[in-house]
Coordinates of C-alpha atoms in Angstrom, one line a residue:
M16 CA 6.9 -2.3 13.1
A17 CA 6.8 -0.5 16.7
E18 CA 10.1 0.7 17.3
A19 CA 9.9 3.9 16.0
G20 CA 8.3 4.7 19.4
A21 CA 10.9 3.5 21.6
A22 CA 12.8 6.8 21.6
G23 CA 9.9 9.4 21.9
T24 CA 8.5 7.4 24.7
A25 CA 11.9 7.8 26.4
A26 CA 12.5 11.6 25.7
A27 CA 8.4 12.3 26.8
S28 CA 9.3 10.6 30.4
G29 CA 12.4 12.7 30.8
Q30 CA 14.8 9.7 29.9
A31 CA 16.3 11.6 26.7
P32 CA 19.7 10.7 26.2
G33 CA 22.5 12.7 28.1
R34 CA 20.3 12.6 31.1
Q35 CA 21.4 10.8 34.3
V36 CA 19.7 7.5 35.2
G37 CA 21.3 6.6 38.3
R38 CA 24.6 5.9 39.7
V39 CA 27.2 3.2 39.9
L40 CA 26.4 0.6 42.5
G41 CA 28.4 0.2 45.7
T42 CA 27.2 -3.0 47.0
Q43 CA 28.4 -5.2 43.8
D44 CA 31.7 -5.4 42.5
A45 CA 32.8 -3.0 39.6
T46 CA 35.3 -3.8 37.4
P47 CA 36.7 -2.4 33.8
L48 CA 34.5 -5.0 32.0
S49 CA 31.1 -4.8 33.8
F50 CA 29.3 -2.9 36.5
W51 CA 25.9 -2.3 38.2
V52 CA 24.0 1.1 38.1
A53 CA 21.2 1.9 40.6
I54 CA 18.4 3.3 38.8
Q55 CA 17.4 6.6 40.3
S56 CA 13.5 7.6 41.0
G57 CA 11.5 8.5 38.3
A58 CA 14.2 6.8 35.8
Y59 CA 14.8 3.5 34.1
L60 CA 16.9 1.1 32.0
Q61 CA 16.0 -1.4 29.9
L62 CA 18.0 -4.1 28.1
D63 CA 20.0 -2.9 25.2
D64 CA 20.2 0.7 26.4
V65 CA 23.6 2.6 25.8
V66 CA 24.9 3.6 29.4
V67 CA 28.1 6.1 30.2
T68 CA 29.8 6.9 33.3
A69 CA 33.2 8.7 33.7
R70 CA 36.0 8.6 36.2
A71 CA 38.8 11.1 36.6
L72 CA 42.1 10.0 37.5
P73 CA 44.4 12.2 39.2
G74 CA 47.3 13.2 36.6
E75 CA 45.6 11.6 33.9
A76 CA 42.3 12.3 31.3
T77 CA 39.1 11.5 32.5
V78 CA 38.2 7.7 31.5
L79 CA 34.8 7.2 29.8
H80 CA 33.0 3.6 30.6
S81 CA 30.7 2.8 27.8
G82 CA 28.4 -0.3 28.0
V83 CA 25.3 -1.8 27.0
V84 CA 22.6 -2.8 29.5
T85 CA 22.5 -6.6 29.7
D86 CA 20.3 -7.4 32.6
V87 CA 17.9 -5.2 35.0
R88 CA 16.4 -6.1 38.1
A89 CA 14.2 -4.8 40.8
R90 CA 13.8 -6.1 44.4
H91 CA 12.1 -4.9 47.7
E92 CA 15.1 -3.7 50.1
G93 CA 14.6 -4.5 53.5
A94 CA 11.9 -7.5 52.7
Q95 CA 12.9 -10.8 54.2
F96 CA 10.1 -13.2 53.5
A97 CA 8.1 -13.6 50.4
S98 CA 5.0 -12.7 52.3
D99 CA 6.7 -9.3 53.2
V100 CA 5.6 -7.9 49.8
F101 CA 1.9 -7.6 51.2
L102 CA 3.0 -6.1 54.3
I103 CA 4.8 -3.4 52.4
E104 CA 2.3 -2.5 50.2
E105 CA 0.0 -2.3 53.0
G106 CA 2.6 0.2 54.5
V107 CA 3.2 -2.0 57.7
L108 CA 6.7 -2.7 56.7
P109 CA 9.2 -0.3 55.6
A110 CA 11.2 -1.2 52.7
E111 CA 12.0 0.5 49.2
I112 CA 11.8 -0.6 45.7
Q113 CA 15.0 -0.5 43.7
E114 CA 16.1 -1.2 40.2
V115 CA 19.4 -1.9 39.2
A116 CA 21.0 -2.5 35.8
E117 CA 24.1 -4.6 34.9
I118 CA 26.4 -2.8 32.1
S119 CA 28.6 -4.7 30.1
V120 CA 31.7 -2.5 29.1
T121 CA 32.0 -2.3 25.3
R122 CA 34.4 0.4 25.1
V123 CA 36.9 2.3 27.7
D124 CA 38.2 5.7 26.2
P125 CA 40.9 6.0 26.8
E126 CA 42.5 2.4 27.2
L127 CA 43.0 2.9 30.9
Y128 CA 41.4 -0.3 32.5
V129 CA 40.2 0.6 35.9
P130 CA 36.8 0.3 37.4
P131 CA 34.4 3.2 37.6
R132 CA 33.9 4.5 41.1
P133 CA 30.9 3.6 43.2
G134 CA 28.5 6.4 43.3
A135 CA 29.4 8.1 39.8
P136 CA 26.8 9.5 37.8
A137 CA 25.4 7.1 34.8
R138 CA 23.8 8.7 32.2
R139 CA 21.9 7.3 29.1
A140 CA 24.2 7.4 26.0
G141 CA 23.0 9.4 22.7
G142 CA 24.4 11.1 19.8
D143 CA 28.3 10.6 19.6
E144 CA 28.3 9.0 22.9
R145 CA 26.5 6.1 21.6
D146 CA 28.2 6.0 18.4
A147 CA 31.6 5.9 20.3
A148 CA 30.1 3.3 22.9
L149 CA 29.1 1.0 19.7
Y150 CA 32.0 1.9 17.6
F151 CA 30.1 3.4 14.8
D152 CA 32.0 6.5 14.8
T153 CA 35.5 4.0 13.8
M154 CA 33.4 2.4 11.0
E155 CA 34.9 3.9 7.7
R156 CA 32.1 1.8 5.9
R157 CA 29.3 1.2 7.7
V158 CA 26.0 -0.7 6.7
P159 CA 22.3 -0.1 8.0
M160 CA 21.2 -3.4 9.7
G161 CA 17.9 -2.1 11.6
L162 CA 17.0 0.0 14.6
G163 CA 18.0 -0.2 18.0
R164 CA 15.3 -0.1 21.2
D165 CA 15.9 3.6 21.1
G166 CA 14.9 3.9 17.3
V167 CA 18.2 4.9 16.2
P168 CA 20.0 3.2 13.4
V169 CA 22.6 0.2 14.2
Y170 CA 25.3 -0.2 11.7
L171 CA 27.7 -3.1 10.8
N172 CA 31.1 -2.8 9.5
F173 CA 31.4 -3.8 6.1
D174 CA 35.2 -4.3 6.6
F175 CA 34.2 -7.7 8.2
L176 CA 31.8 -8.5 5.3
D177 CA 33.3 -8.0 1.9
G178 CA 37.0 -9.7 2.9
S179 CA 39.0 -6.7 4.1
R180 CA 38.9 -7.9 7.3
G181 CA 36.5 -10.9 7.5
A182 CA 33.6 -12.2 5.4
H183 CA 30.5 -14.5 5.7
I184 CA 27.2 -14.4 7.7
S185 CA 25.7 -16.9 9.5
V186 CA 22.1 -16.6 10.7
S187 CA 19.9 -18.9 12.7
G188 CA 16.4 -19.2 14.2
I189 CA 13.1 -21.2 13.9
S190 CA 11.5 -21.8 10.5
G191 CA 8.8 -19.3 10.1
V192 CA 9.7 -17.4 13.1
A193 CA 13.1 -16.2 13.3
T194 CA 12.5 -14.4 9.8
K195 CA 16.1 -15.5 8.9
T196 CA 15.6 -15.0 5.2
S197 CA 13.8 -11.6 5.4
F198 CA 16.7 -10.4 7.5
A199 CA 19.5 -11.6 4.9
L200 CA 17.4 -10.1 2.1
F201 CA 17.0 -6.8 3.9
L202 CA 21.1 -7.1 4.5
L203 CA 21.7 -7.3 1.0
Y204 CA 19.2 -4.5 0.0
S205 CA 20.8 -2.3 2.5
I206 CA 24.2 -3.0 1.0
F207 CA 23.1 -2.5 -2.5
Q208 CA 21.3 0.9 -1.8
C209 CA 23.6 2.5 1.2
G210 CA 26.5 3.2 -1.0
V211 CA 29.1 1.3 0.6
L212 CA 29.9 -0.3 -2.3
G213 CA 31.2 2.6 -4.3
G214 CA 32.7 1.9 -7.7
R215 CA 32.1 -1.8 -6.8
A216 CA 28.3 -1.4 -7.3
A217 CA 27.9 -2.3 -10.8
N218 CA 29.7 -5.4 -10.5
T219 CA 28.6 -7.0 -7.1
K220 CA 26.1 -9.7 -7.2
A221 CA 23.9 -11.6 -5.3
L222 CA 23.1 -15.2 -6.1
V223 CA 20.0 -16.4 -4.0
F224 CA 18.6 -19.9 -3.7
S225 CA 14.8 -20.4 -2.9
V226 CA 13.9 -23.3 -1.1
K227 CA 10.5 -22.4 0.3
G228 CA 7.8 -21.9 -2.0
E229 CA 7.7 -18.9 -4.5
D230 CA 8.2 -16.1 -2.0
L231 CA 11.3 -14.9 -3.3
L232 CA 10.1 -14.9 -6.8
F233 CA 8.6 -11.1 -6.4
L234 CA 11.8 -8.9 -5.0
D235 CA 11.6 -6.6 -8.0
R236 CA 7.8 -6.1 -7.1
P237 CA 7.0 -3.0 -4.5
N238 CA 5.3 -4.6 -1.3
T239 CA 1.6 -3.1 -1.2
R240 CA 1.6 -3.7 2.5
L241 CA 4.4 -1.3 3.3
D242 CA 2.9 1.6 5.2
D243 CA 4.2 5.1 6.2
V244 CA 5.7 3.5 9.4
G245 CA 7.4 1.1 7.4
R246 CA 8.7 4.1 5.1
D247 CA 9.6 6.1 7.8
S248 CA 11.8 3.2 9.3
Y249 CA 13.7 3.3 5.8
A250 CA 13.9 7.0 5.8
R251 CA 15.8 7.0 9.4
L252 CA 18.3 4.5 8.0
G253 CA 18.8 6.4 4.9
L254 CA 17.5 3.8 2.5
P255 CA 14.9 4.2 -0.4
A256 CA 11.8 2.4 0.5
G257 CA 11.2 -0.1 -2.9
P258 CA 12.0 -3.5 -4.3
F259 CA 15.3 -4.7 -5.8
P260 CA 15.9 -2.8 -9.0
S261 CA 17.9 -5.5 -10.7
V262 CA 16.6 -9.2 -10.6
G263 CA 16.9 -12.3 -12.8
I264 CA 14.9 -15.5 -11.8
Y265 CA 15.6 -18.9 -12.9
A266 CA 13.5 -22.3 -12.4
P267 CA 13.8 -25.5 -13.2
P268 CA 11.8 -27.0 -16.0
L269 CA 8.6 -28.3 -15.9
A270 CA 8.4 -32.1 -15.6
G271 CA 7.1 -33.9 -18.6
D272 CA 6.7 -30.8 -20.7
L273 CA 8.9 -30.8 -23.9
T274 CA 8.9 -26.9 -24.3
G275 CA 11.1 -26.0 -21.7
R276 CA 8.6 -23.8 -19.7
P277 CA 9.7 -23.0 -16.4
D278 CA 7.9 -24.7 -13.1
V279 CA 6.6 -21.9 -11.3
R280 CA 2.9 -21.3 -10.6
E281 CA 2.4 -17.9 -9.5
R282 CA 4.5 -15.7 -11.7
T283 CA 3.9 -16.1 -15.2
D284 CA 6.1 -13.7 -16.6
G285 CA 10.3 -12.9 -16.4
V286 CA 11.3 -16.5 -15.2
Q287 CA 13.8 -18.6 -17.2
A288 CA 13.9 -22.2 -17.1
F289 CA 17.4 -23.8 -16.5
W290 CA 18.9 -27.2 -16.9
W291 CA 22.3 -29.2 -18.1
T292 CA 22.6 -31.1 -21.2
L293 CA 23.9 -34.5 -21.4
A294 CA 27.2 -33.3 -23.3
E295 CA 27.8 -30.7 -20.3
F296 CA 27.2 -33.5 -17.5
C297 CA 29.4 -35.9 -19.4
E298 CA 32.3 -33.4 -20.3
Q299 CA 32.6 -31.5 -17.2
E300 CA 32.4 -35.1 -15.1
L301 CA 29.1 -33.8 -13.3
L302 CA 28.0 -37.4 -11.6
P303 CA 29.8 -36.9 -8.5
F304 CA 27.2 -34.1 -7.5
A305 CA 24.3 -36.6 -8.3
F306 CA 25.6 -38.4 -5.2
A307 CA 25.8 -35.6 -2.6
D308 CA 24.9 -37.4 0.2
A309 CA 26.0 -37.0 3.9
E310 CA 27.5 -40.5 4.1
D311 CA 29.6 -40.4 1.0
D312 CA 32.6 -40.6 2.5
R313 CA 32.3 -43.6 4.3
Q314 CA 30.7 -45.7 1.0
Q315 CA 33.0 -47.7 -1.3
Y316 CA 30.8 -46.9 -4.2
T317 CA 32.5 -43.4 -4.4
M318 CA 35.4 -44.9 -6.5
V319 CA 32.7 -46.3 -9.0
V320 CA 31.1 -42.8 -9.2
A321 CA 34.7 -41.3 -10.1
Q322 CA 35.8 -44.1 -12.7
V323 CA 32.2 -43.9 -14.6
A324 CA 32.4 -40.3 -14.7
S325 CA 35.8 -40.4 -16.2
M326 CA 34.3 -43.2 -18.5
L327 CA 31.7 -41.1 -19.9
R328 CA 33.7 -38.3 -20.3
R329 CA 36.6 -40.4 -22.2
S330 CA 34.5 -42.9 -24.2
G331 CA 32.0 -40.3 -25.4
S332 CA 31.7 -37.1 -28.0
P333 CA 28.6 -34.8 -28.7
A334 CA 26.1 -36.1 -30.6
G335 CA 24.9 -33.0 -33.1
T336 CA 24.1 -29.5 -31.7
D337 CA 21.3 -30.1 -29.1
G338 CA 23.5 -31.6 -26.3
A339 CA 23.0 -34.9 -27.0
W340 CA 26.1 -37.6 -26.2
R341 CA 27.1 -40.7 -28.0
V342 CA 28.9 -43.3 -26.4
D343 CA 30.0 -46.1 -28.8
T344 CA 26.9 -46.4 -30.8
A345 CA 24.1 -45.2 -28.0
T346 CA 23.0 -41.6 -28.0
L347 CA 22.3 -40.4 -24.8
R348 CA 19.1 -37.8 -24.8
T349 CA 17.6 -38.2 -21.2
F350 CA 18.9 -39.2 -17.9
A351 CA 17.2 -42.4 -18.3
D352 CA 19.1 -43.5 -21.5
L353 CA 22.4 -42.3 -19.4
V354 CA 21.2 -44.5 -16.5
D355 CA 20.5 -47.7 -18.9
L356 CA 24.0 -47.2 -20.5
V357 CA 25.8 -47.1 -17.1
T358 CA 23.9 -50.1 -16.1
D359 CA 25.2 -52.3 -19.1
K360 CA 28.7 -51.1 -19.1
V361 CA 29.3 -51.9 -14.9
T362 CA 27.5 -55.3 -15.0
A363 CA 28.5 -56.7 -18.6
E364 CA 31.6 -58.9 -17.7
D365 CA 33.9 -57.4 -20.8
T366 CA 33.0 -53.7 -19.6
R367 CA 32.9 -54.1 -15.8
A368 CA 36.5 -53.8 -15.0
Q369 CA 37.3 -50.7 -17.2
W370 CA 33.8 -48.8 -16.2
A371 CA 33.5 -49.9 -12.1
G372 CA 37.1 -50.5 -11.7
P373 CA 39.3 -53.8 -11.8
V374 CA 38.9 -54.9 -8.3
T375 CA 35.4 -53.5 -7.6
G376 CA 33.0 -56.0 -6.1
A377 CA 29.3 -56.7 -7.0
G378 CA 28.4 -55.7 -3.8
T379 CA 29.9 -52.2 -4.6
V380 CA 28.6 -52.0 -8.0
N381 CA 25.1 -52.7 -6.9
A382 CA 25.3 -50.3 -4.1
F383 CA 26.2 -47.8 -6.8
L384 CA 23.4 -48.8 -9.3
R385 CA 20.9 -48.2 -6.7
R386 CA 21.9 -44.9 -6.0
L387 CA 22.1 -43.9 -9.3
R388 CA 18.8 -45.3 -10.4
S389 CA 17.3 -43.3 -7.3
A390 CA 18.8 -40.2 -8.8
A391 CA 17.3 -40.6 -12.1
R392 CA 13.9 -39.4 -11.1
A393 CA 15.4 -36.4 -9.4
L394 CA 17.5 -35.6 -12.1
A395 CA 15.5 -36.3 -15.0
R396 CA 14.2 -32.6 -15.7
L397 CA 17.5 -30.8 -14.9
V398 CA 20.1 -33.2 -17.4
R399 CA 18.7 -33.8 -20.6
A400 CA 19.0 -33.0 -24.6
D401 CA 15.5 -33.5 -25.5
L402 CA 14.3 -29.8 -25.3
P403 CA 14.9 -26.9 -27.7
A404 CA 18.5 -25.3 -27.2
E405 CA 18.3 -22.2 -25.6
A406 CA 21.0 -19.4 -24.9
G407 CA 19.6 -18.4 -21.5
R408 CA 18.8 -21.7 -20.2
R409 CA 22.4 -21.5 -18.3
V410 CA 22.0 -19.5 -14.8
S411 CA 24.2 -16.7 -14.7
T412 CA 24.6 -13.5 -12.5
E413 CA 25.6 -11.7 -15.4
G414 CA 23.0 -9.1 -16.4
Q415 CA 21.3 -8.3 -13.1
Q416 CA 22.2 -7.6 -9.6
V417 CA 20.4 -10.4 -7.8
T418 CA 19.8 -13.9 -9.4
V419 CA 17.1 -15.9 -7.7
V420 CA 17.3 -19.8 -8.4
D421 CA 14.1 -21.4 -7.3
L422 CA 14.1 -24.9 -6.2
H423 CA 11.3 -25.2 -4.3
N424 CA 9.7 -27.8 -6.7
L425 CA 12.8 -30.3 -6.7
P426 CA 13.3 -33.2 -4.6
E427 CA 16.5 -32.7 -1.9
R428 CA 18.7 -34.5 -4.0
A429 CA 18.3 -32.3 -7.1
Q430 CA 18.3 -29.4 -5.0
R431 CA 21.8 -30.5 -3.6
F432 CA 22.8 -31.2 -7.0
V433 CA 21.9 -27.7 -8.6
V434 CA 23.3 -25.9 -5.2
G435 CA 26.8 -27.7 -5.8
L436 CA 27.1 -27.2 -9.5
L437 CA 26.3 -23.6 -9.5
L438 CA 28.7 -23.0 -6.3
R439 CA 31.3 -24.6 -8.2
A440 CA 30.6 -22.5 -11.4
E441 CA 30.6 -19.2 -9.9
T442 CA 33.6 -20.1 -7.7
E443 CA 35.7 -21.0 -10.9
R444 CA 34.6 -17.9 -12.5
K445 CA 35.6 -15.8 -9.4
E446 CA 38.8 -17.5 -9.6
A447 CA 39.3 -16.5 -13.0
A448 CA 38.0 -12.8 -12.9
G449 CA 39.8 -11.9 -9.6
P450 CA 38.6 -10.0 -6.4
G451 CA 37.7 -7.0 -8.0
S452 CA 34.1 -7.5 -7.2
L453 CA 32.0 -9.2 -4.9
L454 CA 29.4 -12.2 -5.0
F455 CA 27.1 -12.5 -2.0
T456 CA 25.8 -16.2 -1.9
M457 CA 22.7 -16.8 0.2
I458 CA 21.9 -20.4 1.0
D459 CA 18.8 -21.4 3.3
E460 CA 18.8 -24.9 5.2
L461 CA 22.2 -24.8 5.2
N462 CA 22.5 -27.8 7.2
K463 CA 21.4 -29.8 4.4
Y464 CA 24.5 -29.0 2.3
A465 CA 27.5 -28.7 4.7
P466 CA 26.0 -30.8 7.7
R467 CA 28.4 -31.6 10.4
E468 CA 28.8 -35.3 9.9
G469 CA 29.9 -37.1 6.7
D470 CA 31.2 -35.3 3.1
S471 CA 30.3 -34.9 -0.2
P472 CA 31.2 -32.4 -3.1
I473 CA 28.6 -29.8 -2.0
K474 CA 30.3 -29.6 1.5
Q475 CA 33.7 -29.5 0.3
T476 CA 32.4 -26.6 -2.4
L477 CA 31.0 -24.4 0.8
L478 CA 34.0 -25.2 2.8
D479 CA 36.4 -24.0 0.0
I480 CA 34.2 -20.9 0.1
A481 CA 34.3 -20.3 3.7
E482 CA 38.1 -20.7 3.8
R483 CA 38.9 -19.1 0.6
G484 CA 36.1 -16.8 -0.2
R485 CA 37.4 -13.8 1.6
S486 CA 40.1 -13.8 -1.0
L487 CA 38.2 -14.4 -3.9
G488 CA 35.4 -12.1 -3.0
I489 CA 32.6 -14.6 -2.6
I490 CA 30.5 -14.0 0.4
L491 CA 28.5 -16.8 2.2
I492 CA 25.2 -15.9 3.8
G493 CA 24.0 -18.9 5.1
A494 CA 20.9 -19.3 7.4
Q495 CA 20.0 -22.6 9.1
Q496 CA 17.4 -23.6 11.7
T497 CA 20.2 -25.0 13.9
A498 CA 23.8 -23.7 13.7
S499 CA 24.8 -27.4 15.6
E500 CA 24.0 -29.3 13.0
V501 CA 26.5 -27.3 10.7
E502 CA 30.0 -28.1 9.8
R503 CA 31.6 -26.2 12.6
R504 CA 34.4 -24.5 10.1
V505 CA 31.6 -23.0 8.1
V506 CA 29.9 -21.5 11.1
G507 CA 33.2 -20.5 12.6
M508 CA 34.3 -18.7 9.7
S509 CA 31.5 -16.3 9.7
S510 CA 32.6 -13.0 11.1
I511 CA 29.2 -11.8 11.4
K512 CA 26.7 -14.1 13.4
V513 CA 22.9 -13.5 13.4
V514 CA 20.4 -15.2 15.9
G515 CA 16.5 -15.0 15.7
R516 CA 13.9 -16.7 17.6
L517 CA 15.6 -20.1 19.0
D518 CA 14.4 -23.1 20.1
P519 CA 15.3 -23.4 23.7
A520 CA 17.2 -26.7 23.8
E521 CA 19.2 -25.1 20.5
A522 CA 20.0 -21.9 22.7
G523 CA 21.9 -24.2 25.1
R524 CA 24.5 -25.4 22.7
S525 CA 27.7 -24.2 22.6
E526 CA 27.3 -22.7 18.9
Y527 CA 25.8 -19.8 20.8
G528 CA 28.3 -19.3 23.3
F529 CA 28.9 -15.5 22.1
L530 CA 25.2 -14.6 23.3
P531 CA 25.1 -13.3 27.0
V532 CA 23.0 -15.6 29.2
T533 CA 20.2 -13.1 29.2
Q534 CA 20.4 -12.7 25.1
R535 CA 20.2 -16.8 25.2
Q536 CA 16.8 -16.4 27.3
R537 CA 15.5 -13.5 25.1
A538 CA 16.3 -15.5 21.8
T539 CA 13.5 -18.2 22.7
I540 CA 10.9 -15.3 23.2
A541 CA 12.3 -13.0 20.4
K542 CA 9.4 -11.8 18.1
P543 CA 9.7 -11.9 14.5
G544 CA 11.8 -8.9 13.8
T545 CA 14.1 -8.8 16.2
M546 CA 17.5 -10.2 15.6
F547 CA 20.6 -10.3 17.8
V548 CA 23.7 -9.6 15.8
S549 CA 27.4 -10.3 17.0
Q550 CA 30.4 -8.7 14.9
P551 CA 34.0 -8.7 15.9
E552 CA 34.4 -5.0 16.9
L553 CA 31.9 -5.1 19.4
P554 CA 32.0 -7.5 22.8
V555 CA 28.2 -7.9 23.1
P556 CA 25.7 -9.0 20.3
L557 CA 23.6 -5.8 19.4
A558 CA 19.5 -6.2 19.4
V559 CA 18.1 -5.1 16.1
E560 CA 14.9 -4.6 14.5
F561 CA 14.6 -4.3 10.5
P562 CA 11.7 -2.9 8.8
F563 CA 9.2 -4.4 7.1
P564 CA 10.3 -5.8 3.4
A565 CA 9.8 -2.8 0.8
W566 CA 9.7 -5.8 -1.9
A567 CA 6.8 -8.3 -2.2
T568 CA 7.3 -11.5 -0.1
R569 CA 4.3 -13.1 -1.6
P570 CA 2.1 -13.0 -4.7
A571 CA -0.7 -11.2 -3.1
E572 CA 1.8 -8.5 -1.8
A573 CA 3.3 -7.8 -5.3
G574 CA 2.6 -4.1 -6.6
P575 CA 3.0 -3.4 -10.7
A576 CA 5.8 -4.8 -12.6
P577 CA 8.8 -2.8 -13.2
S578 CA 8.4 -0.9 -16.4
V579 CA 10.0 -2.8 -19.6
G580 CA 11.5 0.5 -21.1
S581 CA 13.0 1.7 -18.1
G582 CA 16.6 0.9 -19.3
A583 CA 17.5 -0.7 -16.1
V584 CA 18.3 -4.5 -15.9
G585 CA 15.2 -6.2 -14.6
T586 CA 13.9 -9.5 -14.3
A587 CA 15.7 -12.6 -16.5
G588 CA 14.1 -12.2 -20.0
R589 CA 12.6 -8.6 -19.6
T590 CA 16.0 -7.0 -19.9
T591 CA 17.8 -4.8 -22.1
G592 CA 21.0 -4.8 -23.7
R593 CA 22.7 -8.2 -23.4
S594 CA 20.5 -10.3 -21.5
A595 CA 17.3 -9.3 -23.5
G596 CA 15.5 -12.0 -25.0
R597 CA 16.7 -14.9 -22.3
S598 CA 13.1 -15.9 -21.9
G599 CA 12.1 -15.3 -25.7
S600 CA 9.8 -18.2 -25.7
R601 CA 8.0 -17.0 -23.1
T602 CA 7.8 -13.2 -23.9
G603 CA 7.2 -13.3 -27.5
G604 CA 10.7 -14.1 -28.4
P605 CA 13.9 -12.5 -28.5
G606 CA 14.0 -8.5 -28.4
R607 CA 10.4 -8.5 -28.7
Q608 CA 8.0 -7.0 -25.8
D609 CA 5.5 -9.4 -24.6
P610 CA 2.0 -8.1 -25.7
F611 CA 0.0 -9.3 -23.0
A612 CA 2.5 -7.3 -20.4
G613 CA 0.6 -5.3 -18.1
I614 CA -2.7 -7.1 -18.6
P615 CA -3.8 -8.3 -15.0
H616 CA -4.3 -12.2 -14.9
D617 CA -7.6 -13.6 -13.9
P618 CA -7.9 -15.9 -11.3
P619 CA -8.3 -19.8 -12.3
P620 CA -11.9 -20.7 -12.7
F621 CA -11.6 -23.6 -9.8

C-alpha cells in the first residue's frame, strides 16, 4: 500500500510535524469547537492532518486547541467573475491564491473553552502533540488499527471493545470494494497479536462465519503476495507479519455423501464437517430455527412451530447411539423422515389437535407445512442420523483461537439455521463460564440475520448479544453493505462504527450521521483499504489505511501449511492435545499424521 510515503513526502517538502503551516483565519468565525486556518505560502494541509494552535490567557495556562482537518479550500482572492481566472493567469488582473483549511477541534487542553485568536500560528502536530490531539495518550490499552495519512499508526481504545466501557463493531460498505471482511480480520489479528489481551489471550476466541466463497479457509497460511512494503507496515504497527497461528475450520457435509466429507473444493486438509443429529434437533427443540424468516412475527403458523417442537421432544426418545429419534413406532434418521412424521401428525384427525393446537385452522396448518417442506432440502444435510458418529462434528471454539464456519455452499435458510444455533450455543456457554474470557463473533451480511423489519429467533439472539454481550464477554463484529437495513438497536449498541466505500444513496442515510459531510463524500470514492473509524472518545472519525493481509485470502496466495509437529494449535483435525484427531477420517485417523501431508496437489485434469 502507498501510505508509507505520506510522512516522507511531508518531511521532504518542509512540512515535517511541528512546523508552522499557517495562521488562524480572521475572516471566518473561530469557535472553541472549530476554526479555519489560512495556509502560508510553501505549505499545505490535507484532509485528516492534525493541527495545533495555542492561545495564552491572562492569568491562566496556555490553552492548546487540537483538531483534525475536515475541509480544505483554495480560491483566487480578488477575482469577481468566473472568467477572471484566465486574466489572472495572464497577469492582467492582480489576485492572490489562498488556501484555507477547516479544523474540527478534537481536544482543548486545559478545558477552557475559548476560541483560538485570529492570526495565531497553527502547526502540524506530530509525536506527543499528535497523540494528545487524538487521545492516544489516554488509552491505557490501545490496539493498532492501521496507519493514518501521515504514515503513523492510528489506535483503537480497547476499553470500548472488550466491554469495559463499551462493545461491538459495525462495519459498512459496498460488497467487494469496501474490504469490510478484510478490515474486520485485520482488527482481530491486531487484537490477538498486539499484547492488549494480556493474561486473557489464551481464553479469548473468535467465531467467524464465512458466507462468500472459500477465501476465509486459509487464515492459517501465509500470504505469498505480501511484499516488503506490507511487512514494513506491520512493523510500524508493532505487529508480526504472518498468518493466524491457531485456526479451526468447519464446513457442512457434502450433499449426497454418506461418509461425512466436508463440502469444500479448494482446501483438502484440516477441515471438519459438522451437523446435528435428529436426537439433538428434537431434544433441544431446534425446529423454530428452521423457520427463521424475517416475517415470522406476523404469521399465525409460529404457534404451530412451537407446539410441534414441544411434541417432538415429549413424544420421542433416542433410538440407539447414532443420533436417530423414535416417535411412537417411527424411527427418524433423515430430515425427510421428520417432515413425513410431522405432516402425518398435524393432518390426521386424531392427532391434529395435540400436535398443531386445539384451535388451529387448516389454513394455518397448511402454511406451516409449506414452510416445513421448503426447509427440508435446505436442512437435509445438516440434520441427520445417517452418518457415522464423530466426536468432532460439533462446532466448538475450544482447542483453537479462531474458528471459521464455512456456510457459502448452503442456501440462505440453512445459513440462518446454523448461525442462529451456534450463536445460541456460544451465548449459553459464555453465560455458564462467566465473563472472564472474550468471544469475538464476526458475521457478514448482518442484514440477513437482524433485518430492520420482522422478527425471528436469530434476530432475538443477536439483539440479546448486542444488549447483554458486553457483560457476558461476547463481542459482535457485524459487517453489512447497508447499515440502514439492519435492526437499529444492533447498530446503535456498537461502540465502534467503521465505514468503507459507500453507495452515494446509502451515504445519505441517517445511520451515517456520525460522519462529517466531507467524510460522507469521501466514502463514496474511497479506495479499497481505506476505512473511516468512529470511536467514542474522538468527536471526529479517523481515516485509516490497513496493511495488505499477511494471511492468504484465496488459494492462489496460500503459502506452506503450518507444521504438524510444532506443538501449537492449528487447524481443526491437525492439532495436538485435546483436539487431536477431530478429522480423523480425513487425515488418517485419530492421532495419526496424514501420510500425504506436504505433497503438493496436482491440478485436476479438466
